[in-house]
XYZ file of C-alpha atoms in Angstrom:
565
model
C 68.250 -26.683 9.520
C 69.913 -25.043 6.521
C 67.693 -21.832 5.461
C 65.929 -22.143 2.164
C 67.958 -20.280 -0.799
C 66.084 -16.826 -2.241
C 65.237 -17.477 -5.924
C 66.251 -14.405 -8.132
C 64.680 -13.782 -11.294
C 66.264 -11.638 -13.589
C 64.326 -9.822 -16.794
C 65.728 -8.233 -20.276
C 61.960 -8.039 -21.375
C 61.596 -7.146 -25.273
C 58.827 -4.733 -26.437
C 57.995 -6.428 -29.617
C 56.726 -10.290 -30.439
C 58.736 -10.111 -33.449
C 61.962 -10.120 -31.650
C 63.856 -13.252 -29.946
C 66.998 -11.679 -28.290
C 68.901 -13.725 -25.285
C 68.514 -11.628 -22.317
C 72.291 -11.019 -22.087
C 72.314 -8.256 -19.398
C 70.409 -10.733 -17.159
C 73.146 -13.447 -18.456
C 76.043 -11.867 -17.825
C 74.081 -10.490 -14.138
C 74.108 -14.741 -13.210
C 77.377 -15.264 -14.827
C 79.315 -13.129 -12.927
C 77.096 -13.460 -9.549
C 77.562 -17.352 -9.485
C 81.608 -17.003 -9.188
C 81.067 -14.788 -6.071
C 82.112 -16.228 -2.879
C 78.667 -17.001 -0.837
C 76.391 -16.735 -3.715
C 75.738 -20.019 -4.934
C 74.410 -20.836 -1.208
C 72.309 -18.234 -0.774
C 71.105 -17.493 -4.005
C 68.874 -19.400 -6.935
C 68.754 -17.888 -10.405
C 65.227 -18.610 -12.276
C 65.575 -18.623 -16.164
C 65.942 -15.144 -16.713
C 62.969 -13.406 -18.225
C 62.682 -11.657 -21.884
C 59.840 -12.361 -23.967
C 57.303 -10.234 -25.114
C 53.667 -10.972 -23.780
C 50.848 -8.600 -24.638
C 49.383 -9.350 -21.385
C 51.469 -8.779 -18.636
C 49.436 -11.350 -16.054
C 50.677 -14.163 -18.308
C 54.083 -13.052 -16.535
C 52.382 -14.135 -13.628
C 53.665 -17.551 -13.372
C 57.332 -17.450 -13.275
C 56.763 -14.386 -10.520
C 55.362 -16.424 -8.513
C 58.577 -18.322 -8.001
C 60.847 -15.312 -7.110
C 61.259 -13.963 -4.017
C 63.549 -10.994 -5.794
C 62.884 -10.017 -9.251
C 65.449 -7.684 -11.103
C 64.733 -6.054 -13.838
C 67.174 -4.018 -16.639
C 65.220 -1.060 -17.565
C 66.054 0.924 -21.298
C 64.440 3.551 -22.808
C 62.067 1.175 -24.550
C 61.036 -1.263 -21.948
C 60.730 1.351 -18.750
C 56.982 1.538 -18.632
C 56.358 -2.515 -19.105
C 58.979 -3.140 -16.754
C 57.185 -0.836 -14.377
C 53.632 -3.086 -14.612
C 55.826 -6.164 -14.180
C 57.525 -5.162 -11.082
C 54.065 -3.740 -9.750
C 52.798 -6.489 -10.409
C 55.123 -9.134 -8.622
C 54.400 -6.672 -5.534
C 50.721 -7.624 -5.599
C 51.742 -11.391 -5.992
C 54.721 -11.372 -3.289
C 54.189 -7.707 -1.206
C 57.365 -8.963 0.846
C 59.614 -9.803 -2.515
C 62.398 -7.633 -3.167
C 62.611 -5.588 -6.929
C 66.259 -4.456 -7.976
C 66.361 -2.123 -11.054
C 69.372 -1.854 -13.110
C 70.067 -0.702 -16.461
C 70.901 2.563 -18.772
C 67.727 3.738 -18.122
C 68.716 4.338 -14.202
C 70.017 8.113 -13.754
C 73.445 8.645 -12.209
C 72.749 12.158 -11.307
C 72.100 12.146 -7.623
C 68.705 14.431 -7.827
C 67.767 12.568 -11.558
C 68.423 8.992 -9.685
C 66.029 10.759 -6.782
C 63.514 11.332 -8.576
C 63.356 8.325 -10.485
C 63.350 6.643 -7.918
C 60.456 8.708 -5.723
C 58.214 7.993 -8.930
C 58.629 4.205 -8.600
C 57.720 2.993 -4.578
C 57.259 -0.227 -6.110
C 61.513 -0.305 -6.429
C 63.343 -1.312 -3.366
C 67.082 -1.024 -4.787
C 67.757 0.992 -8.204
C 71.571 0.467 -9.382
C 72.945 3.094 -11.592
C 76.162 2.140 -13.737
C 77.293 -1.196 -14.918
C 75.438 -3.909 -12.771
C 77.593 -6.975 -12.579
C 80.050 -5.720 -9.449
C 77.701 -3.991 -7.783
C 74.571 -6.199 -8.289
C 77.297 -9.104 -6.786
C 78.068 -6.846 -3.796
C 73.896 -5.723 -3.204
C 73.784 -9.388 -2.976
C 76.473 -10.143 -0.692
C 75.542 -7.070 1.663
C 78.855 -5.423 0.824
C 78.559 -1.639 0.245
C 78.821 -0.657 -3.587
C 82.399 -0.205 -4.322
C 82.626 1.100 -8.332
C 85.323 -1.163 -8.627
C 86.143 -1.580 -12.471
C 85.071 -5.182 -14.077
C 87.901 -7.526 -14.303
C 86.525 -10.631 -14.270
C 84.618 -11.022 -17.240
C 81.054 -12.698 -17.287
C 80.940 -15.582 -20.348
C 76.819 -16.836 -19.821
C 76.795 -18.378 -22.890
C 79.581 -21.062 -22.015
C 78.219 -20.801 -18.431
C 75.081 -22.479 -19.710
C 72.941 -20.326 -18.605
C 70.617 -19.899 -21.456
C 70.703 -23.900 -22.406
C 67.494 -24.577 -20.529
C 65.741 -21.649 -22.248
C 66.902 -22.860 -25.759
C 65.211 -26.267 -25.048
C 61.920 -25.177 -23.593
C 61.465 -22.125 -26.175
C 58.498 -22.550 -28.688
C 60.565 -20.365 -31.064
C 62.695 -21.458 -33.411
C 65.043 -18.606 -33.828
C 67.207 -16.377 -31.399
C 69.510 -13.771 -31.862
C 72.859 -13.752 -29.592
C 74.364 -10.667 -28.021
C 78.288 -10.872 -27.362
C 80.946 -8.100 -26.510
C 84.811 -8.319 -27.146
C 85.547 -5.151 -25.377
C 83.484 -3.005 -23.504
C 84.200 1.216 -22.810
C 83.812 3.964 -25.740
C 86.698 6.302 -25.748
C 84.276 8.715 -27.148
C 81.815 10.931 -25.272
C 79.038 12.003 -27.768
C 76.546 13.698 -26.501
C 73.842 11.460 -27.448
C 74.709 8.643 -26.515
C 75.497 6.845 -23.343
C 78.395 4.187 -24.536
C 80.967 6.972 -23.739
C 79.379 8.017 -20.411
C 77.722 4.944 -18.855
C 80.439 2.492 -19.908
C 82.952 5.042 -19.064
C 85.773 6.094 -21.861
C 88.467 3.296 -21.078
C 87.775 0.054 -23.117
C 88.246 -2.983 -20.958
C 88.967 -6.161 -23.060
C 87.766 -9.195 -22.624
C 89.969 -12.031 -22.383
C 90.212 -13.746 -26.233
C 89.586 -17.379 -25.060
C 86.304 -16.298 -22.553
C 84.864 -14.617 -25.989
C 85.963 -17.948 -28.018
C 84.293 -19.855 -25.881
C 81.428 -17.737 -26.281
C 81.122 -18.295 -30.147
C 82.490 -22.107 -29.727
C 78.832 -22.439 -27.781
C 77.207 -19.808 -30.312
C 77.720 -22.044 -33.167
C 77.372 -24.976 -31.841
C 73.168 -23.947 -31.348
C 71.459 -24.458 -34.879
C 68.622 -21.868 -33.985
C 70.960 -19.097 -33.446
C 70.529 -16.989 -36.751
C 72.263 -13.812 -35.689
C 75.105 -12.789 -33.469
C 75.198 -8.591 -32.967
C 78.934 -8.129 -31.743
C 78.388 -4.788 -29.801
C 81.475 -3.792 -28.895
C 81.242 0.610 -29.495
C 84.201 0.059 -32.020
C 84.808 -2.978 -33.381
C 87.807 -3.183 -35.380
C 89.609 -0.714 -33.304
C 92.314 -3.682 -31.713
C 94.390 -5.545 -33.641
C 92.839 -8.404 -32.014
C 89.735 -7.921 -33.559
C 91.796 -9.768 -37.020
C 91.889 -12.876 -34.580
C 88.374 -12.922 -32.979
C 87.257 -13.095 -36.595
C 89.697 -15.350 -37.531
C 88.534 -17.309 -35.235
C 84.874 -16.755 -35.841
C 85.021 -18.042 -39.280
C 86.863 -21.373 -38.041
C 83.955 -21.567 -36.006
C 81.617 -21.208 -39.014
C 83.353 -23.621 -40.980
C 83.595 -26.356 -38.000
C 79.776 -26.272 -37.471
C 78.515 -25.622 -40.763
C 76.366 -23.059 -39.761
C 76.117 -19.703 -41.466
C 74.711 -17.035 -38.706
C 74.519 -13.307 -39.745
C 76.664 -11.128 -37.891
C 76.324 -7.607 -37.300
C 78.096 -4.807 -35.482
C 76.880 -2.573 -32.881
C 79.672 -0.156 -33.839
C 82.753 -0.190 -35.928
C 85.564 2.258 -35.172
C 84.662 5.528 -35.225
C 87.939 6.788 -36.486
C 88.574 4.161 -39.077
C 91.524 1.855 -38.366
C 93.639 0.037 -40.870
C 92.305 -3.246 -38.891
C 88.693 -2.896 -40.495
C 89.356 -3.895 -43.993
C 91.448 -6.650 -43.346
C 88.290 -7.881 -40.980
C 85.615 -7.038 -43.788
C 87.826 -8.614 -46.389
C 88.065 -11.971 -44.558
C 84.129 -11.759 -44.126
C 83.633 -11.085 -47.448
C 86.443 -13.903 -48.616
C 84.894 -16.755 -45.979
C 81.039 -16.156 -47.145
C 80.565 -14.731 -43.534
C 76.975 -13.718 -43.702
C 76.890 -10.304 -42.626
C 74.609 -7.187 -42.552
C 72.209 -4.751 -40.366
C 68.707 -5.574 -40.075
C 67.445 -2.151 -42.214
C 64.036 -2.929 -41.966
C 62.693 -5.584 -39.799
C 59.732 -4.376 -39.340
C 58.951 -5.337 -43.289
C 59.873 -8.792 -42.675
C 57.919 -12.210 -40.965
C 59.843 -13.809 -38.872
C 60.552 -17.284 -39.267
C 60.034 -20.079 -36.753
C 60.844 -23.502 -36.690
C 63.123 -26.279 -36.654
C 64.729 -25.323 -39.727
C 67.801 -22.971 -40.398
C 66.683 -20.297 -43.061
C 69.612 -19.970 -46.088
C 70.627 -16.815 -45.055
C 73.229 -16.369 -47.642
C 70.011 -16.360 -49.989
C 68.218 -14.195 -48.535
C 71.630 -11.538 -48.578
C 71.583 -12.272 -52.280
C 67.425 -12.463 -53.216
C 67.252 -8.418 -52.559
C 64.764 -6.980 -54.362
C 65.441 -3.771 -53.020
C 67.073 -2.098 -50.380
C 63.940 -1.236 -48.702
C 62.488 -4.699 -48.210
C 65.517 -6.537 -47.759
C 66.053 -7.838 -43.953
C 69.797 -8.759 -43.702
C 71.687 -6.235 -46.754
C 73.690 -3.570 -45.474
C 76.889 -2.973 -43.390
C 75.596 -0.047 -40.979
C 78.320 3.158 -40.804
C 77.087 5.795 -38.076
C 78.037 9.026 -39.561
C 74.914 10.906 -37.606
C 75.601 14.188 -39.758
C 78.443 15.622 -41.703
C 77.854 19.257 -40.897
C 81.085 20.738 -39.430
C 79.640 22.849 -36.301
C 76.807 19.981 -35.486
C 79.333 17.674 -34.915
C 81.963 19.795 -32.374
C 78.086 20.712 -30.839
C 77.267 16.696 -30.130
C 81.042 16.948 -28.870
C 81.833 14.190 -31.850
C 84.710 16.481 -33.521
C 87.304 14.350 -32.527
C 85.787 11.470 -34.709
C 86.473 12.332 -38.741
C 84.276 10.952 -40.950
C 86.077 10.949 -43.562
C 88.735 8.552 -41.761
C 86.048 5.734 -42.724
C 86.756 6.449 -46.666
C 88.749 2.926 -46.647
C 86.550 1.309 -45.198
C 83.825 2.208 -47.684
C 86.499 1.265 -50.605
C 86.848 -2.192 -49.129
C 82.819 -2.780 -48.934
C 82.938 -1.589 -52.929
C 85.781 -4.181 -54.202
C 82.958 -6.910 -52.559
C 79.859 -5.237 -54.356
C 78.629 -4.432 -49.840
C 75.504 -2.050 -50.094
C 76.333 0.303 -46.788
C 73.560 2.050 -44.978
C 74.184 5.212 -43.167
C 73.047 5.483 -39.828
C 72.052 9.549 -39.627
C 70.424 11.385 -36.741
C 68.212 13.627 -37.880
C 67.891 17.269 -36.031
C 70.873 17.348 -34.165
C 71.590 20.298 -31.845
C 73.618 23.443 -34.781
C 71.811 21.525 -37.676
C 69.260 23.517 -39.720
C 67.439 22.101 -42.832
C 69.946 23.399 -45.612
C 73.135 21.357 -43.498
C 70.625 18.633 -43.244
C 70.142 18.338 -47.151
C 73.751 18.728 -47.634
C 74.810 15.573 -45.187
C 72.341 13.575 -47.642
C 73.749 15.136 -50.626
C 77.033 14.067 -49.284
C 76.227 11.103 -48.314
C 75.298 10.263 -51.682
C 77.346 11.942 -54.112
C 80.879 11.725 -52.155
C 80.371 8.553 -50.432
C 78.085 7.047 -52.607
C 76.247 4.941 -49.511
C 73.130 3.392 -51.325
C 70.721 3.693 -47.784
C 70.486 6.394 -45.462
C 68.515 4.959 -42.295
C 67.743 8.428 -40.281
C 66.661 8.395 -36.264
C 64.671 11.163 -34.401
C 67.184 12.606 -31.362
C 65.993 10.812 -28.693
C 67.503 11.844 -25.202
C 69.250 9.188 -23.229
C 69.863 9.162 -19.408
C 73.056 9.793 -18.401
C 74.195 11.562 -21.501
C 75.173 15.205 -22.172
C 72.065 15.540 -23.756
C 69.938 15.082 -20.690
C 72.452 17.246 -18.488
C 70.497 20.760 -17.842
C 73.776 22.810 -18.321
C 74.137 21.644 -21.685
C 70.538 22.358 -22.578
C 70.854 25.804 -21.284
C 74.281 26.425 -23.687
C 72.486 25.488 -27.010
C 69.056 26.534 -25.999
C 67.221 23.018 -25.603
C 64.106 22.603 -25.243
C 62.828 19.436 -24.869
C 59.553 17.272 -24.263
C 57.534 13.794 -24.017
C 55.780 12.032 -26.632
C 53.839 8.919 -25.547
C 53.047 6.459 -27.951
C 52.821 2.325 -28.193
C 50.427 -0.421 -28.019
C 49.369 -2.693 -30.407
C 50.738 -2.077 -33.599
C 49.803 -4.545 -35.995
C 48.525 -2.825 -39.262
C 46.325 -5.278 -41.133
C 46.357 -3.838 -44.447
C 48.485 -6.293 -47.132
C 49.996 -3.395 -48.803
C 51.450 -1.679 -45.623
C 54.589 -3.167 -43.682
C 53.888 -5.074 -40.171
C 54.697 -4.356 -37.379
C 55.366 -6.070 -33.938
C 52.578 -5.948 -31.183
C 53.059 -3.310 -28.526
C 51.890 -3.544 -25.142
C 48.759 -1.303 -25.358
C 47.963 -0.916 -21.564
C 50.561 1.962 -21.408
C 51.813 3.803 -23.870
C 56.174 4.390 -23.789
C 57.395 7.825 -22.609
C 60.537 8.868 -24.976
C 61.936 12.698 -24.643
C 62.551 14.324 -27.588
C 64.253 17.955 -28.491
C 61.419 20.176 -29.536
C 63.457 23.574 -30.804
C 67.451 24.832 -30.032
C 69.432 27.936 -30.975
C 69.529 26.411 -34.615
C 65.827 25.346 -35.485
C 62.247 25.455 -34.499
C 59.783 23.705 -35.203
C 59.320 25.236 -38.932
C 62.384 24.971 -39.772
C 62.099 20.831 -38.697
C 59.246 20.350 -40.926
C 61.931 21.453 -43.909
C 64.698 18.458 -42.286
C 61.663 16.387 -42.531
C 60.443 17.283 -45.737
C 63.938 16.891 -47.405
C 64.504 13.471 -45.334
C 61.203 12.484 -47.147
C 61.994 13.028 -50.644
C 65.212 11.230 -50.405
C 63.849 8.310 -48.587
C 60.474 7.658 -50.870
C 62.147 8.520 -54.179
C 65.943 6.973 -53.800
C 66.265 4.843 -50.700
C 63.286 2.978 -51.900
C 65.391 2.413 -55.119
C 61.990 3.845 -57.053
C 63.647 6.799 -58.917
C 67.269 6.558 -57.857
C 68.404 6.194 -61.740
C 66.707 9.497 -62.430
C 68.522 11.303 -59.517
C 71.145 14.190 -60.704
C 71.868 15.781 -58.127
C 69.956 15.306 -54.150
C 70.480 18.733 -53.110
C 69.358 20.478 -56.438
C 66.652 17.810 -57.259
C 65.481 18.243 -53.809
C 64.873 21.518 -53.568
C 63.230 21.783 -57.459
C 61.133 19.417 -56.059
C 59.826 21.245 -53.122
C 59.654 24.581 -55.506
C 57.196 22.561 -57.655
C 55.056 20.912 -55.003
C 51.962 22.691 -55.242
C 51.998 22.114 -58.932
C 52.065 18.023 -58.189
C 49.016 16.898 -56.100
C 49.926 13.311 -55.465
C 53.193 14.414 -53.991
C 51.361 17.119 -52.486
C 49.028 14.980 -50.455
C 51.684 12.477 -49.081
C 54.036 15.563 -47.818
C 51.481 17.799 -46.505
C 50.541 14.507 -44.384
C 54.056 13.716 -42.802
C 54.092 17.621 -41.815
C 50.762 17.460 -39.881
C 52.286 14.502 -37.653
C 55.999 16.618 -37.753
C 54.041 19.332 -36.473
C 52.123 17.834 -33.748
C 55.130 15.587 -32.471
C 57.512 18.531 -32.241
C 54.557 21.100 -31.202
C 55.346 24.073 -27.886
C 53.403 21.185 -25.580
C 54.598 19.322 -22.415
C 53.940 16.228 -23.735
C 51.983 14.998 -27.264
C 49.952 11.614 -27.196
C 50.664 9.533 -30.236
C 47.803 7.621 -30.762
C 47.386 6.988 -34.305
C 47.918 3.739 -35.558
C 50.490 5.603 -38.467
C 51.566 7.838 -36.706
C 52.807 5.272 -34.242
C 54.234 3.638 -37.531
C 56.285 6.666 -38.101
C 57.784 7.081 -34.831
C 58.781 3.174 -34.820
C 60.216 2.579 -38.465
C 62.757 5.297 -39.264
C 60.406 8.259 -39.401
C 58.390 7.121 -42.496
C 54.858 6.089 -43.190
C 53.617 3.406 -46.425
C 54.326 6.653 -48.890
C 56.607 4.355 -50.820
C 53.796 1.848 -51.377
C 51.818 4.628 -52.227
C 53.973 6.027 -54.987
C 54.895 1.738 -56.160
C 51.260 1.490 -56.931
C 51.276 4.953 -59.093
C 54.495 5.364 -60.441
C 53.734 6.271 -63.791
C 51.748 9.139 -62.460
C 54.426 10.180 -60.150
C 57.330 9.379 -62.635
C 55.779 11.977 -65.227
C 55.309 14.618 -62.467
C 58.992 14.238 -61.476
C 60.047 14.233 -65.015
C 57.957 17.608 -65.743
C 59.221 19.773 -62.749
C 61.899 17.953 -61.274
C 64.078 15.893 -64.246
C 62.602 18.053 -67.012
């Protein structure tokens, strides 16, 4: 009697309701598994998981089903993927869970540890998954042989039944031309995890991916996340092609870029001026949180929506994203990101100004060597010599498997880090005040975060904070960005003057409270607070630019005593 094939269920589980992402990592997982010799017999992929459900026993169903249940664990997703695998132990004690992912150290005692902490895991696989989640399979012992064959799940079909059986009307697509970063910054894994050589994928397995792409009316965005897009000269035909496919299909999908070359390359503007020339829609999602998403059988008019901006604030799809991270000199060689000039991308700016492109800056703020004057000059570069209209700044987050989280390079620049835990639930019901997507409240995420180095403590952050506020409320909001002379002078006028200016006063005095407490000499620090949670989730602001909207004339003639006077 021939033995009963296992069913595998594979999970890219989102955090938010407000997101509809293809589970890609689980995708390309199957895709590449189901060419194996001796799979296919043994084996029967589920529909891989991804949704977000607020209650995790309404996973319950599709668990039930799987006798092995892998899951690819980020930052982000960690702690929920923790209750789901815990809980398919309590429905199935004798099913198998496999964890994969970025979030799975490399380091033999970090991996050790991780592991210890989660009994619940029978096989964690550090690295890139496809090989060695193909040989876990097949019994073979892991081999870290480089990826060759390259997995295509779109044109595999292997999200077609999800697309028909989905009760929402709009999905974003993940796809990758190349994969490797020849770069190693130190906060970020790209470099590390995917290793520095960029392995490309073969042009007609990627067309095929887009022919399928555009062929599905309820994809709205494709995020091409190759680490440096534009950095082939093949990139000229991917587009090339990419466009045919628009035009074929009629169907306008926003594209965006995980990462454009780092270093420039003279390939970039001929790819953004064949965008901009073929009505490509194309920008990053600045604030998604701001915006409803819509449902439904119907195709939004994205290119209206790229022109209807009422602001860059409240615009979803407006901006090309650049990732300068800072400009300062000694921060960069520090985050090992020297080799990378920033001023290489000048070009590339010139070509988004001859199409009238807003650009947001993509800036990380406290960086290892960065203190709160070199934080107010990167802005008042940003603005004055490269005239970017947006800065979108992160809080340093530390990554597995990045320089970062390696002990040795703590100890050199003096890190100390710690854990914040926030989440759950975030839906803020006030009208005036931006909404965000629901949470899973039952536990909160763990993130590390750099508390103090040799260049700042946790005074010295409050100033990086307090200068990040004034030119996010007054200038990226677009509220008083025709009054500004000069960001570094007006900034710190403004901040002379404070006490004198009690609205202001208020509002600033309230972001250093939560500054303070997040970055405080403590283990960890509970987030708990609605806003505060806010913060954290939406580029380190709260609703101060409502605030000021709905008393502008107050604030203007404040700013125009002490600051424009």
């Amino acid at each position: 009697m021939k033995e009963r094939r296992k069913k595998i269920l594979l999970g890219s589980l989102q955090i938010s309701d407000q997101l509809n992402w293809l589970p890609y990592a689980s995708g390309c997982l199957i895709s590449y598994a189901k060419r194996q010799p001796g799979i296919n017999e043994s084996y029967e992929f589920l529909d891989p998981l991804y949704q977000f459900r607020s209650d995790i026993a309404n996973y319950g169903n599709e668990l039930q089903s799987a006798d092995i249940l892998g899951l690819t664990n980020y930052v982000w997703n960690q702690k929920m993927n923790d209750k789901v695998a815990q809980l398919f132990k309590k429905i199935n004690p004798h099913g198998t869970v496999v964890y994969g992912g970025p979030n799975i150290p490399e380091n033999a005692r970090m991996k050790m540890n991780y592991d210890t902490r989660r009994p619940w895991v029978d096989v964690s696989i550090p690295g890139l998954g496809e090989i060695a989640f193909s040989e876990w399979l097949q019994n073979k012992p892991f081999s870290n042989e480089k990826l060759r064959e390259v997995p295509t799940p779109y044109s595999d079909g292997i999200f077609d039944n999800l697309l028909r059986k989905s009760n929402k009307g709009n999905f974003r697509a993940s796809i990758e031309t190349n994969r490797g970063c020849p770069y190693s910054c130190s906060f970020c894994d790209w470099g590390q995890m995917t290793r520095s050589k960029i392995v490309q994928f073969e042009v007609d397995d990627v067309k095929r991916q887009l022919d399928w792409l555009y062929a599905q009316p309820v994809i709205e965005d494709i995020d091409i996340i190759d680490a440096n897009y534009g950095i082939l000269k093949r990139d000229v035909d991917i587009i090339e092609y990419l466009i045919e496919c628009q035009h074929r299909e009629e169907n306008p999908i926003n594209i965006t870029f995980g990462g454009l070359a780092k270093n420039g390359s003279k390939h970039l503007p001929i790819i953004l001026d064949m965008i901009a020339r073929n009505a490509i829609p194309t920008g990053q999602i600045v604030a998604q949180q701001f915006t409803k998403p819509l449902h439904g059988d119907k195709r939004r008019d994205v290119k209206s929506e790229i022109i209807k901006r009422d602001s860059f604030a409240s615009s979803d799809y407006s901006m090309i994203k650049l990732s300068f991270q800072t400009h300062t000199p000694e921060v960069l060689k520090v985050a090992q990101r020297d080799n990378i000039k920033n001023d290489k991308l000048r070009p590339l700016i010139d070509t988004y100004r001859k199409h009238n492109q807003p650009i947001m800056s993509e800036m990380i703020i406290a960086l290892p060597g960065e203190t709160a004057s070199s934080w107010l000059d990167t802005i008042h570069y940003n603005h004055h010599a490269l005239d970017i209209e947006y800065i979108k700044p992160h809080i340093l987050f530390i990554l597995p498997n990045t320089a970062l989280d390696d002990p040795e390079y703590q100890k050199q620049y003096k890190i100390k880090t710690k854990k914040i835990r926030f989440g759950g639930a975030v839906q803020i019901v006030n009208e005036d005040i931006p909404q965000f997507g629901r949470v899973h409240r039952e536990d909160s995420n763990e993130y590390e975060i750099v508390r103090s180095c040799y260049s700042y403590d946790v005074e010295e952050l409050v100033k990086m904070f307090d200068y990040n506020w004034f030119y996010y409320n007054l200038i990226n909001t677009d509220l008083f960005r025709h009054k500004l002379r000069s960001t570094k002078k007006d900034t710190l006028k403004f901040f002379k003057h404070l006490n004198k200016m009690p609205l202001f006063e208020k509002l600033i005095e309230r972001q250093r409270k939560v500054v303070r407490k997040i970055f405080s000499d403590t283990a960890y620090t509970n987030v708990d607070d609605e806003k505060e949670i806010a913060f954290l989730n939406s580029s380190i602001r709260f609703d101060d630019d409502i605030v000021l909207k709905n008393n502008k004339i107050e604030a203007e003639k404040l700013l125009n005593k002490y600051v424009w006077n």
